[in-house]
Amino acid sequence: MSKNFDVVVIGGGPGGYVAAIRAAQLGLSTACIDDWKNDKGGPAPGGTCTNVGCIPSKALLQSSENFDHASHTFADHGISIKGMEMNVGKMLARKDTVVKQNNDGILYLFKKNKVTFFHGLGAFTRAVEGGYEISVSGTASETLVAKHVIVATGSSARALPGADFDEKTVLSNTGALAIGDVPKRLGVIGAGVIGLEMGSVWRRLGAQVTVLEALPTFLGAVDEQIAKEAFKLFTKQGLAISLGVKIGAITNSGSEVSVDYTDDKGAAQKAVFDKLIVSIGRIPNTRGLNAEAVGLKLDERGFVAVDADCRSSLPNVWAVGDVVRGPMLAHKAEEEGVAVAERIAGQHGHVNFNTIPWVIYTSPEIAWVGRTEQQLKADGVAYKAGSFPFLANGRARALGDTSGMVKMLADAKTDEILGVHIIGPMASELISEAVVAMEFRASSEDIARICHAHPSLSEATKEAALAVDKRALNF
Ligand code: FAD
Ligand code: NAI
């Protein structure tokens, strides 16, 4: 006997579980299928983000930052600690607890919102009268029929040819979040978001970290001035970053791994590491979905092909999050999930791609929204720029973290804010003001005229806005 639903969501990551909750809130009978298993084989909804992504990485970033502060900056505050040591096992157990709290939270939210949850692999079987038949193979086998299907199956780490992830020596994000002892020599291939965040965690705990990046520019998507500052700060912290390399043979002996590469001058190099993290981007998850059974179209890169509103090639089949085009970010997946649920319910869901913030949770953090200076130049837009260093911010001095700046870019004629770029303490929180301002199409003068609490890091944003008009007060 099949079970009928208005909406079946395949995938319970941030795109899928949020879409399911919103659909149920709107009165649609909704099911969500997710196959992620915890270490006991039980359900662990939340996808990559909750299990091996955003949440555990931020837990480890916090633990390692606490250790770093205790080792290096507490003394400035008059605090001395004798016999301090790092218990990596305990740090990992804490991270696992944080993950489990999030898994349990999602199961609770499903109950609260009357979303029916199925633990197992969801696959299209066939199109049927008024919808689609979907099989669930898991602890129990089920057949579901859905009027609308939302595909939210996410993404997985991309491996380098000839260097499969064994998660012991050659690590994807999964292994990088579960290293049992601080490795002496840690290699990272790819100086992107994962490489820098994970490299920072293990460097702070004492690993010698070497990052090998194919592109000649560091953090190409980031505003050039901010990326330059980041490179300087990360290198000073001890991350050895080589740009413009070409990776050759990777040999995994089980206890160590050697990487042959050509450096930016064309010279052959070999590096040997105890662990190697490969973080060179991610690929969409469509295996197991049986997209062929219903003729669901994928694009040339294997993503589910969708239009701007997340409509697939099939009527009433939608797709959101990492499995479709656009930035692979949890909040982007969530926004798409909500918008699709609202469209199914006949409302006008909306996602503004121009105001999706990015954050890299290194120390200092990097956060931005809107266009970079190099993009504005390429687009031929006349702009004004204002920046303010945290060095001149009272709260940053009190915190003992004065690295970085806030930079604001505004249209030369209309003064509309076109981009805000931050490197510095709590950039992840500070960027929200810029997102709100850009959503409301604010001018730099609007921010400059708004009262900001003193002393706060947010005053740096106000001062950057004043600097657009060359009238910063404290610098
Ligand atoms: P996913 O989270 O990948 O979830 C998809 C789910 O569907 C998974 O549970 C998968 O097992 C399941 N699934 C797949 N196929 C099927 C099937 N056929 N049947 C049933 N279930 C299926 N983003 C941020 O915004 N901020 C961060 O700080 C951040 N940190 C990250 C750190 C790391 C180390 C990594 C790897 C990623 C990070 N991301 C971050 C990216 C973020 O995790 C993804 O953008 C987000 O998880 C995408 O959500 P999703 O719902 O599309 O897919
Ligand atoms: P990424 O796209 O951020 O970085 C990959 C890097 O690897 C790039 O700099 C690329 O040039 C480089 N690269 C590619 N092929 C290479 C090769 N053969 N040799 C050497 N370098 C190579 O991808 P990453 O770090 O794997 O993360 C995947 C995605 O997960 C991110 O793009 C982001 O969307 C998401 N994420 C978001 C986080 C956040 O929001 N804070 C944190 C971590 C991940």
Short mmCIF file of N, CA and C in Angstrom, two decimals, residues 49-213:
data_model
loop_
_atom_site.label_atom_id
_atom_site.label_comp_id
_atom_site.label_asym_id
_atom_site.label_seq_id
_atom_site.Cartn_x
_atom_site.Cartn_y
_atom_site.Cartn_z
N CYS A 49 25.53 19.58 6.34
CA CYS A 49 25.68 20.74 7.21
C CYS A 49 25.76 20.32 8.67
N THR A 50 24.80 19.50 9.11
CA THR A 50 24.73 19.14 10.52
C THR A 50 25.75 18.07 10.89
N ASN A 51 25.96 17.10 9.98
CA ASN A 51 26.77 15.93 10.34
C ASN A 51 28.26 16.09 10.06
N VAL A 52 28.61 16.65 8.90
CA VAL A 52 30.03 16.74 8.54
C VAL A 52 30.35 18.08 7.86
N GLY A 53 29.65 19.13 8.25
CA GLY A 53 29.85 20.41 7.59
C GLY A 53 29.84 21.56 8.57
N CYS A 54 28.88 22.47 8.35
CA CYS A 54 28.82 23.73 9.10
C CYS A 54 28.96 23.53 10.61
N ILE A 55 28.13 22.65 11.16
CA ILE A 55 28.02 22.58 12.63
C ILE A 55 29.28 21.97 13.26
N PRO A 56 29.70 20.75 12.85
CA PRO A 56 30.90 20.22 13.50
C PRO A 56 32.16 21.05 13.23
N SER A 57 32.23 21.67 12.04
CA SER A 57 33.44 22.48 11.77
C SER A 57 33.47 23.70 12.69
N LYS A 58 32.30 24.29 12.93
CA LYS A 58 32.29 25.45 13.82
C LYS A 58 32.58 25.04 15.27
N ALA A 59 32.15 23.82 15.65
CA ALA A 59 32.46 23.34 17.00
C ALA A 59 33.97 23.21 17.16
N LEU A 60 34.65 22.62 16.17
CA LEU A 60 36.10 22.45 16.26
C LEU A 60 36.84 23.78 16.14
N LEU A 61 36.30 24.68 15.31
CA LEU A 61 36.93 26.00 15.20
C LEU A 61 36.88 26.71 16.56
N GLN A 62 35.74 26.57 17.27
CA GLN A 62 35.62 27.22 18.58
C GLN A 62 36.59 26.59 19.58
N SER A 63 36.62 25.24 19.63
CA SER A 63 37.52 24.57 20.59
C SER A 63 38.97 24.97 20.33
N SER A 64 39.36 24.94 19.05
CA SER A 64 40.77 25.22 18.76
C SER A 64 41.09 26.70 18.97
N GLU A 65 40.10 27.56 18.79
CA GLU A 65 40.34 28.99 19.03
C GLU A 65 40.49 29.23 20.54
N ASN A 66 39.67 28.52 21.34
CA ASN A 66 39.81 28.65 22.80
C ASN A 66 41.23 28.24 23.21
N PHE A 67 41.70 27.13 22.62
CA PHE A 67 43.04 26.64 22.95
C PHE A 67 44.10 27.66 22.55
N ASP A 68 43.90 28.22 21.36
CA ASP A 68 44.85 29.22 20.84
C ASP A 68 44.90 30.44 21.77
N HIS A 69 43.71 30.88 22.21
CA HIS A 69 43.67 32.03 23.12
C HIS A 69 44.36 31.68 24.43
N ALA A 70 44.02 30.51 24.97
CA ALA A 70 44.61 30.12 26.25
C ALA A 70 46.14 30.04 26.13
N SER A 71 46.61 29.58 24.96
CA SER A 71 48.07 29.44 24.77
C SER A 71 48.76 30.77 24.52
N HIS A 72 48.09 31.67 23.81
CA HIS A 72 48.80 32.87 23.34
C HIS A 72 48.30 34.21 23.87
N THR A 73 47.01 34.33 24.14
CA THR A 73 46.56 35.70 24.47
C THR A 73 46.11 35.87 25.93
N PHE A 74 45.84 34.75 26.64
CA PHE A 74 45.40 34.88 28.04
C PHE A 74 46.44 35.62 28.87
N ALA A 75 47.72 35.38 28.58
CA ALA A 75 48.80 36.00 29.37
C ALA A 75 48.69 37.52 29.35
N ASP A 76 48.24 38.09 28.20
CA ASP A 76 48.07 39.55 28.10
C ASP A 76 47.02 40.06 29.09
N HIS A 77 46.08 39.16 29.44
CA HIS A 77 45.01 39.56 30.36
C HIS A 77 45.40 39.26 31.82
N GLY A 78 46.64 38.83 32.01
CA GLY A 78 47.10 38.51 33.37
C GLY A 78 46.72 37.11 33.81
N ILE A 79 46.28 36.29 32.86
CA ILE A 79 45.89 34.91 33.22
C ILE A 79 47.02 33.97 32.84
N SER A 80 47.54 33.23 33.81
CA SER A 80 48.54 32.23 33.43
C SER A 80 48.00 30.85 33.81
N ILE A 81 48.25 29.91 32.94
CA ILE A 81 47.75 28.55 33.17
C ILE A 81 48.96 27.62 33.20
N LYS A 82 49.04 26.84 34.26
CA LYS A 82 50.15 25.88 34.32
C LYS A 82 49.64 24.51 33.92
N GLY A 83 50.44 23.79 33.18
CA GLY A 83 50.11 22.41 32.82
C GLY A 83 48.92 22.30 31.88
N MET A 84 48.74 23.32 31.03
CA MET A 84 47.59 23.27 30.11
C MET A 84 47.81 22.20 29.03
N GLU A 85 46.82 21.42 28.75
CA GLU A 85 46.98 20.48 27.63
C GLU A 85 45.68 20.33 26.86
N MET A 86 45.82 19.83 25.65
CA MET A 86 44.66 19.68 24.77
C MET A 86 44.28 18.21 24.72
N ASN A 87 43.03 17.92 25.04
CA ASN A 87 42.53 16.55 24.96
C ASN A 87 41.68 16.47 23.67
N VAL A 88 42.30 15.97 22.61
CA VAL A 88 41.63 15.96 21.29
C VAL A 88 40.38 15.06 21.33
N GLY A 89 40.48 13.95 22.06
CA GLY A 89 39.33 13.03 22.17
C GLY A 89 38.12 13.74 22.75
N LYS A 90 38.36 14.54 23.78
CA LYS A 90 37.25 15.25 24.42
C LYS A 90 36.68 16.31 23.48
N MET A 91 37.58 16.97 22.75
CA MET A 91 37.13 17.98 21.80
C MET A 91 36.21 17.33 20.75
N LEU A 92 36.62 16.14 20.25
CA LEU A 92 35.81 15.46 19.22
C LEU A 92 34.48 14.98 19.82
N ALA A 93 34.52 14.52 21.08
CA ALA A 93 33.28 14.05 21.72
C ALA A 93 32.31 15.22 21.90
N ARG A 94 32.85 16.39 22.25
CA ARG A 94 31.99 17.57 22.39
C ARG A 94 31.34 17.92 21.05
N LYS A 95 32.17 17.86 20.01
CA LYS A 95 31.65 18.14 18.66
C LYS A 95 30.52 17.16 18.32
N ASP A 96 30.72 15.86 18.65
CA ASP A 96 29.68 14.86 18.36
C ASP A 96 28.40 15.16 19.12
N THR A 97 28.55 15.66 20.36
CA THR A 97 27.36 16.00 21.15
C THR A 97 26.61 17.17 20.50
N VAL A 98 27.37 18.15 20.03
CA VAL A 98 26.73 19.30 19.38
C VAL A 98 25.97 18.83 18.14
N VAL A 99 26.59 17.92 17.36
CA VAL A 99 25.94 17.38 16.16
C VAL A 99 24.64 16.66 16.56
N LYS A 100 24.73 15.82 17.58
CA LYS A 100 23.55 15.03 17.99
C LYS A 100 22.40 15.95 18.45
N GLN A 101 22.78 17.03 19.17
CA GLN A 101 21.73 17.98 19.61
C GLN A 101 20.99 18.53 18.40
N ASN A 102 21.74 18.78 17.32
CA ASN A 102 21.11 19.32 16.11
C ASN A 102 20.26 18.26 15.41
N ASN A 103 20.78 17.00 15.32
CA ASN A 103 19.99 15.90 14.73
C ASN A 103 18.66 15.76 15.49
N ASP A 104 18.76 15.71 16.82
CA ASP A 104 17.56 15.51 17.65
C ASP A 104 16.61 16.69 17.50
N GLY A 105 17.19 17.89 17.37
CA GLY A 105 16.37 19.09 17.20
C GLY A 105 15.52 18.99 15.94
N ILE A 106 16.10 18.45 14.87
CA ILE A 106 15.36 18.36 13.60
C ILE A 106 14.24 17.31 13.74
N LEU A 107 14.55 16.18 14.38
CA LEU A 107 13.50 15.15 14.57
C LEU A 107 12.35 15.73 15.40
N TYR A 108 12.69 16.54 16.40
CA TYR A 108 11.67 17.19 17.23
C TYR A 108 10.82 18.15 16.37
N LEU A 109 11.51 18.92 15.51
CA LEU A 109 10.79 19.89 14.67
C LEU A 109 9.86 19.19 13.69
N PHE A 110 10.30 18.01 13.18
CA PHE A 110 9.43 17.23 12.29
C PHE A 110 8.14 16.85 13.02
N LYS A 111 8.29 16.36 14.25
CA LYS A 111 7.11 15.96 15.04
C LYS A 111 6.21 17.16 15.28
N LYS A 112 6.84 18.25 15.73
CA LYS A 112 6.09 19.46 16.08
C LYS A 112 5.29 19.97 14.89
N ASN A 113 5.87 19.87 13.70
CA ASN A 113 5.22 20.43 12.50
C ASN A 113 4.45 19.37 11.70
N LYS A 114 4.40 18.15 12.24
CA LYS A 114 3.67 17.04 11.59
C LYS A 114 4.24 16.70 10.21
N VAL A 115 5.55 16.67 10.13
CA VAL A 115 6.23 16.16 8.92
C VAL A 115 6.48 14.68 9.17
N THR A 116 6.09 13.81 8.23
CA THR A 116 6.36 12.38 8.39
C THR A 116 7.78 12.11 7.90
N PHE A 117 8.59 11.52 8.79
CA PHE A 117 9.99 11.29 8.44
C PHE A 117 10.22 9.81 8.07
N PHE A 118 10.93 9.58 6.98
CA PHE A 118 11.32 8.22 6.59
C PHE A 118 12.84 8.14 6.55
N HIS A 119 13.39 7.16 7.26
CA HIS A 119 14.85 7.00 7.27
C HIS A 119 15.24 5.98 6.21
N GLY A 120 15.86 6.43 5.14
CA GLY A 120 16.26 5.51 4.09
C GLY A 120 16.54 6.27 2.81
N LEU A 121 16.84 5.50 1.76
CA LEU A 121 17.16 6.10 0.47
C LEU A 121 15.87 6.30 -0.32
N GLY A 122 15.66 7.50 -0.80
CA GLY A 122 14.48 7.78 -1.61
C GLY A 122 14.83 7.72 -3.09
N ALA A 123 14.01 7.04 -3.89
CA ALA A 123 14.30 6.95 -5.33
C ALA A 123 13.00 7.08 -6.11
N PHE A 124 13.07 7.79 -7.23
CA PHE A 124 11.91 7.84 -8.13
C PHE A 124 11.67 6.44 -8.68
N THR A 125 10.40 6.00 -8.75
CA THR A 125 10.09 4.73 -9.39
C THR A 125 9.44 4.99 -10.75
N ARG A 126 8.40 5.85 -10.73
CA ARG A 126 7.70 6.15 -11.99
C ARG A 126 6.77 7.34 -11.77
N ALA A 127 6.34 7.92 -12.89
CA ALA A 127 5.30 8.95 -12.81
C ALA A 127 3.96 8.22 -12.75
N VAL A 128 3.06 8.69 -11.90
CA VAL A 128 1.73 8.08 -11.81
C VAL A 128 0.69 9.18 -11.98
N GLU A 129 -0.53 8.78 -12.09
CA GLU A 129 -1.65 9.73 -12.21
C GLU A 129 -1.55 10.78 -11.08
N GLY A 130 -1.37 12.02 -11.44
CA GLY A 130 -1.36 13.10 -10.43
C GLY A 130 -0.10 13.20 -9.60
N GLY A 131 0.96 12.55 -10.02
CA GLY A 131 2.18 12.70 -9.22
C GLY A 131 3.28 11.71 -9.56
N TYR A 132 4.06 11.41 -8.55
CA TYR A 132 5.24 10.54 -8.73
C TYR A 132 5.27 9.49 -7.63
N GLU A 133 5.70 8.29 -8.03
CA GLU A 133 5.87 7.24 -7.02
C GLU A 133 7.33 7.21 -6.60
N ILE A 134 7.53 7.13 -5.30
CA ILE A 134 8.89 7.15 -4.75
C ILE A 134 9.04 5.98 -3.79
N SER A 135 10.14 5.24 -3.97
CA SER A 135 10.38 4.13 -3.03
C SER A 135 11.34 4.60 -1.94
N VAL A 136 11.13 4.06 -0.76
CA VAL A 136 12.07 4.32 0.34
C VAL A 136 12.67 2.99 0.72
N SER A 137 14.00 2.85 0.61
CA SER A 137 14.61 1.62 1.11
C SER A 137 15.47 1.96 2.30
N GLY A 138 15.04 1.48 3.43
CA GLY A 138 15.77 1.74 4.67
C GLY A 138 15.43 0.65 5.65
N THR A 139 15.29 1.00 6.92
CA THR A 139 14.92 0.00 7.93
C THR A 139 13.63 -0.70 7.51
N ALA A 140 12.70 0.10 6.98
CA ALA A 140 11.49 -0.51 6.42
C ALA A 140 11.36 -0.01 4.98
N SER A 141 10.80 -0.85 4.10
CA SER A 141 10.58 -0.39 2.71
C SER A 141 9.19 0.21 2.61
N GLU A 142 9.11 1.32 1.91
CA GLU A 142 7.83 2.02 1.78
C GLU A 142 7.66 2.46 0.34
N THR A 143 6.42 2.64 -0.05
CA THR A 143 6.16 3.28 -1.35
C THR A 143 5.31 4.52 -1.08
N LEU A 144 5.78 5.64 -1.57
CA LEU A 144 5.07 6.90 -1.37
C LEU A 144 4.60 7.43 -2.72
N VAL A 145 3.49 8.15 -2.70
CA VAL A 145 3.07 8.85 -3.91
C VAL A 145 2.95 10.33 -3.54
N ALA A 146 3.59 11.18 -4.35
CA ALA A 146 3.63 12.60 -4.04
C ALA A 146 3.08 13.41 -5.20
N LYS A 147 2.29 14.46 -4.85
CA LYS A 147 1.86 15.39 -5.90
C LYS A 147 3.04 16.26 -6.32
N HIS A 148 3.82 16.67 -5.31
CA HIS A 148 5.01 17.48 -5.56
C HIS A 148 6.22 16.80 -4.93
N VAL A 149 7.35 16.85 -5.63
CA VAL A 149 8.59 16.29 -5.08
C VAL A 149 9.62 17.41 -5.01
N ILE A 150 10.29 17.51 -3.87
CA ILE A 150 11.41 18.46 -3.76
C ILE A 150 12.69 17.63 -3.58
N VAL A 151 13.58 17.74 -4.56
CA VAL A 151 14.86 17.02 -4.49
C VAL A 151 15.85 17.92 -3.76
N ALA A 152 16.38 17.42 -2.64
CA ALA A 152 17.32 18.22 -1.83
C ALA A 152 18.42 17.28 -1.35
N THR A 153 19.05 16.61 -2.32
CA THR A 153 19.96 15.52 -1.98
C THR A 153 21.40 15.97 -1.73
N GLY A 154 21.70 17.27 -1.89
CA GLY A 154 22.98 17.81 -1.44
C GLY A 154 24.17 17.46 -2.29
N SER A 155 25.34 17.44 -1.65
CA SER A 155 26.60 17.25 -2.38
C SER A 155 27.58 16.44 -1.54
N SER A 156 28.63 15.97 -2.23
CA SER A 156 29.70 15.21 -1.56
C SER A 156 31.05 15.75 -2.01
N ALA A 157 32.07 15.43 -1.23
CA ALA A 157 33.42 15.92 -1.54
C ALA A 157 33.91 15.34 -2.86
N ARG A 158 34.60 16.19 -3.63
CA ARG A 158 35.19 15.74 -4.90
C ARG A 158 36.57 15.17 -4.60
N ALA A 159 36.86 13.97 -5.10
CA ALA A 159 38.18 13.36 -4.86
C ALA A 159 39.11 13.72 -6.01
N LEU A 160 40.41 13.67 -5.75
CA LEU A 160 41.39 13.83 -6.83
C LEU A 160 41.58 12.48 -7.49
N PRO A 161 41.72 12.44 -8.81
CA PRO A 161 41.92 11.15 -9.46
C PRO A 161 43.15 10.45 -8.87
N GLY A 162 42.99 9.17 -8.55
CA GLY A 162 44.12 8.40 -8.01
C GLY A 162 44.35 8.60 -6.53
N ALA A 163 43.48 9.35 -5.87
CA ALA A 163 43.65 9.56 -4.42
C ALA A 163 42.30 9.43 -3.74
N ASP A 164 41.80 8.19 -3.69
CA ASP A 164 40.49 7.96 -3.07
C ASP A 164 40.54 8.33 -1.59
N PHE A 165 39.42 8.76 -1.07
CA PHE A 165 39.35 9.06 0.36
C PHE A 165 39.32 7.75 1.14
N ASP A 166 40.33 7.51 2.00
CA ASP A 166 40.20 6.36 2.90
C ASP A 166 39.76 6.84 4.28
N GLU A 167 39.68 8.16 4.44
CA GLU A 167 39.28 8.85 5.68
C GLU A 167 40.22 8.53 6.85
N LYS A 168 41.36 7.90 6.54
CA LYS A 168 42.36 7.68 7.59
C LYS A 168 43.59 8.54 7.29
N THR A 169 44.04 8.49 6.03
CA THR A 169 45.21 9.27 5.65
C THR A 169 44.83 10.33 4.62
N VAL A 170 44.04 9.93 3.63
CA VAL A 170 43.53 10.91 2.65
C VAL A 170 42.08 11.22 3.05
N LEU A 171 41.87 12.47 3.45
CA LEU A 171 40.62 12.82 4.12
C LEU A 171 39.76 13.78 3.31
N SER A 172 38.47 13.51 3.30
CA SER A 172 37.51 14.52 2.83
C SER A 172 37.13 15.33 4.07
N ASN A 173 36.10 16.15 3.95
CA ASN A 173 35.64 16.90 5.13
C ASN A 173 35.26 15.95 6.26
N THR A 174 34.75 14.75 5.92
CA THR A 174 34.32 13.80 6.96
C THR A 174 35.51 13.42 7.84
N GLY A 175 36.60 12.99 7.22
CA GLY A 175 37.79 12.60 7.99
C GLY A 175 38.47 13.79 8.64
N ALA A 176 38.42 14.95 7.96
CA ALA A 176 39.11 16.14 8.49
C ALA A 176 38.50 16.58 9.81
N LEU A 177 37.22 16.21 10.03
CA LEU A 177 36.53 16.60 11.26
C LEU A 177 36.66 15.54 12.35
N ALA A 178 37.44 14.50 12.08
CA ALA A 178 37.51 13.39 13.05
C ALA A 178 38.93 12.88 13.23
N ILE A 179 39.93 13.74 13.05
CA ILE A 179 41.32 13.30 13.23
C ILE A 179 41.55 13.09 14.74
N GLY A 180 41.97 11.88 15.11
CA GLY A 180 42.04 11.52 16.53
C GLY A 180 43.19 12.13 17.28
N ASP A 181 44.31 12.39 16.60
CA ASP A 181 45.49 12.99 17.23
C ASP A 181 45.98 14.10 16.33
N VAL A 182 46.54 15.15 16.92
CA VAL A 182 47.01 16.25 16.07
C VAL A 182 48.14 15.72 15.18
N PRO A 183 47.97 15.76 13.85
CA PRO A 183 49.03 15.27 12.98
C PRO A 183 50.22 16.22 13.01
N LYS A 184 51.42 15.65 12.87
CA LYS A 184 52.59 16.52 12.87
C LYS A 184 52.61 17.33 11.57
N ARG A 185 52.44 16.59 10.45
CA ARG A 185 52.49 17.26 9.14
C ARG A 185 51.13 17.06 8.45
N LEU A 186 50.42 18.15 8.28
CA LEU A 186 49.10 18.07 7.63
C LEU A 186 49.16 18.78 6.28
N GLY A 187 48.80 18.06 5.23
CA GLY A 187 48.72 18.67 3.91
C GLY A 187 47.27 18.98 3.59
N VAL A 188 47.04 20.07 2.87
CA VAL A 188 45.69 20.42 2.45
C VAL A 188 45.77 20.75 0.96
N ILE A 189 44.98 20.08 0.14
CA ILE A 189 44.93 20.45 -1.28
C ILE A 189 43.66 21.26 -1.51
N GLY A 190 43.84 22.52 -1.95
CA GLY A 190 42.71 23.42 -2.16
C GLY A 190 42.65 24.47 -1.05
N ALA A 191 42.97 25.72 -1.40
CA ALA A 191 42.92 26.81 -0.40
C ALA A 191 41.56 27.50 -0.49
N GLY A 192 40.49 26.70 -0.44
CA GLY A 192 39.14 27.26 -0.44
C GLY A 192 38.64 27.34 0.99
N VAL A 193 37.30 27.32 1.10
CA VAL A 193 36.70 27.55 2.41
C VAL A 193 37.04 26.40 3.38
N ILE A 194 36.87 25.15 2.91
CA ILE A 194 37.13 24.01 3.81
C ILE A 194 38.62 23.95 4.16
N GLY A 195 39.48 24.10 3.16
CA GLY A 195 40.93 24.03 3.39
C GLY A 195 41.38 25.02 4.44
N LEU A 196 40.87 26.26 4.35
CA LEU A 196 41.32 27.29 5.28
C LEU A 196 40.73 27.08 6.68
N GLU A 197 39.43 26.67 6.72
CA GLU A 197 38.83 26.45 8.05
C GLU A 197 39.47 25.24 8.74
N MET A 198 39.57 24.12 8.02
CA MET A 198 40.13 22.91 8.64
C MET A 198 41.63 23.05 8.90
N GLY A 199 42.32 23.71 7.97
CA GLY A 199 43.75 23.97 8.16
C GLY A 199 43.97 24.79 9.42
N SER A 200 43.08 25.77 9.66
CA SER A 200 43.20 26.62 10.85
C SER A 200 43.01 25.82 12.13
N VAL A 201 41.99 24.93 12.12
CA VAL A 201 41.73 24.11 13.33
C VAL A 201 42.99 23.37 13.74
N TRP A 202 43.57 22.62 12.78
CA TRP A 202 44.67 21.73 13.15
C TRP A 202 45.98 22.49 13.34
N ARG A 203 46.13 23.64 12.67
CA ARG A 203 47.32 24.48 12.93
C ARG A 203 47.30 25.01 14.36
N ARG A 204 46.11 25.48 14.79
CA ARG A 204 46.01 26.03 16.15
C ARG A 204 46.37 24.97 17.20
N LEU A 205 46.08 23.70 16.86
CA LEU A 205 46.36 22.63 17.82
C LEU A 205 47.78 22.10 17.71
N GLY A 206 48.56 22.66 16.77
CA GLY A 206 49.98 22.32 16.72
C GLY A 206 50.47 21.64 15.46
N ALA A 207 49.58 21.38 14.49
CA ALA A 207 50.05 20.73 13.25
C ALA A 207 50.81 21.74 12.38
N GLN A 208 51.77 21.19 11.63
CA GLN A 208 52.47 21.99 10.62
C GLN A 208 51.62 21.88 9.35
N VAL A 209 50.99 22.97 8.93
CA VAL A 209 50.00 22.85 7.85
C VAL A 209 50.53 23.46 6.54
N THR A 210 50.49 22.67 5.47
CA THR A 210 50.88 23.13 4.14
C THR A 210 49.65 23.09 3.25
N VAL A 211 49.33 24.22 2.63
CA VAL A 211 48.15 24.28 1.76
C VAL A 211 48.62 24.45 0.32
N LEU A 212 48.17 23.56 -0.56
CA LEU A 212 48.57 23.60 -1.97
C LEU A 212 47.37 23.99 -2.83
N GLU A 213 47.47 25.10 -3.53
CA GLU A 213 46.33 25.64 -4.28
C GLU A 213 46.69 25.76 -5.77
#
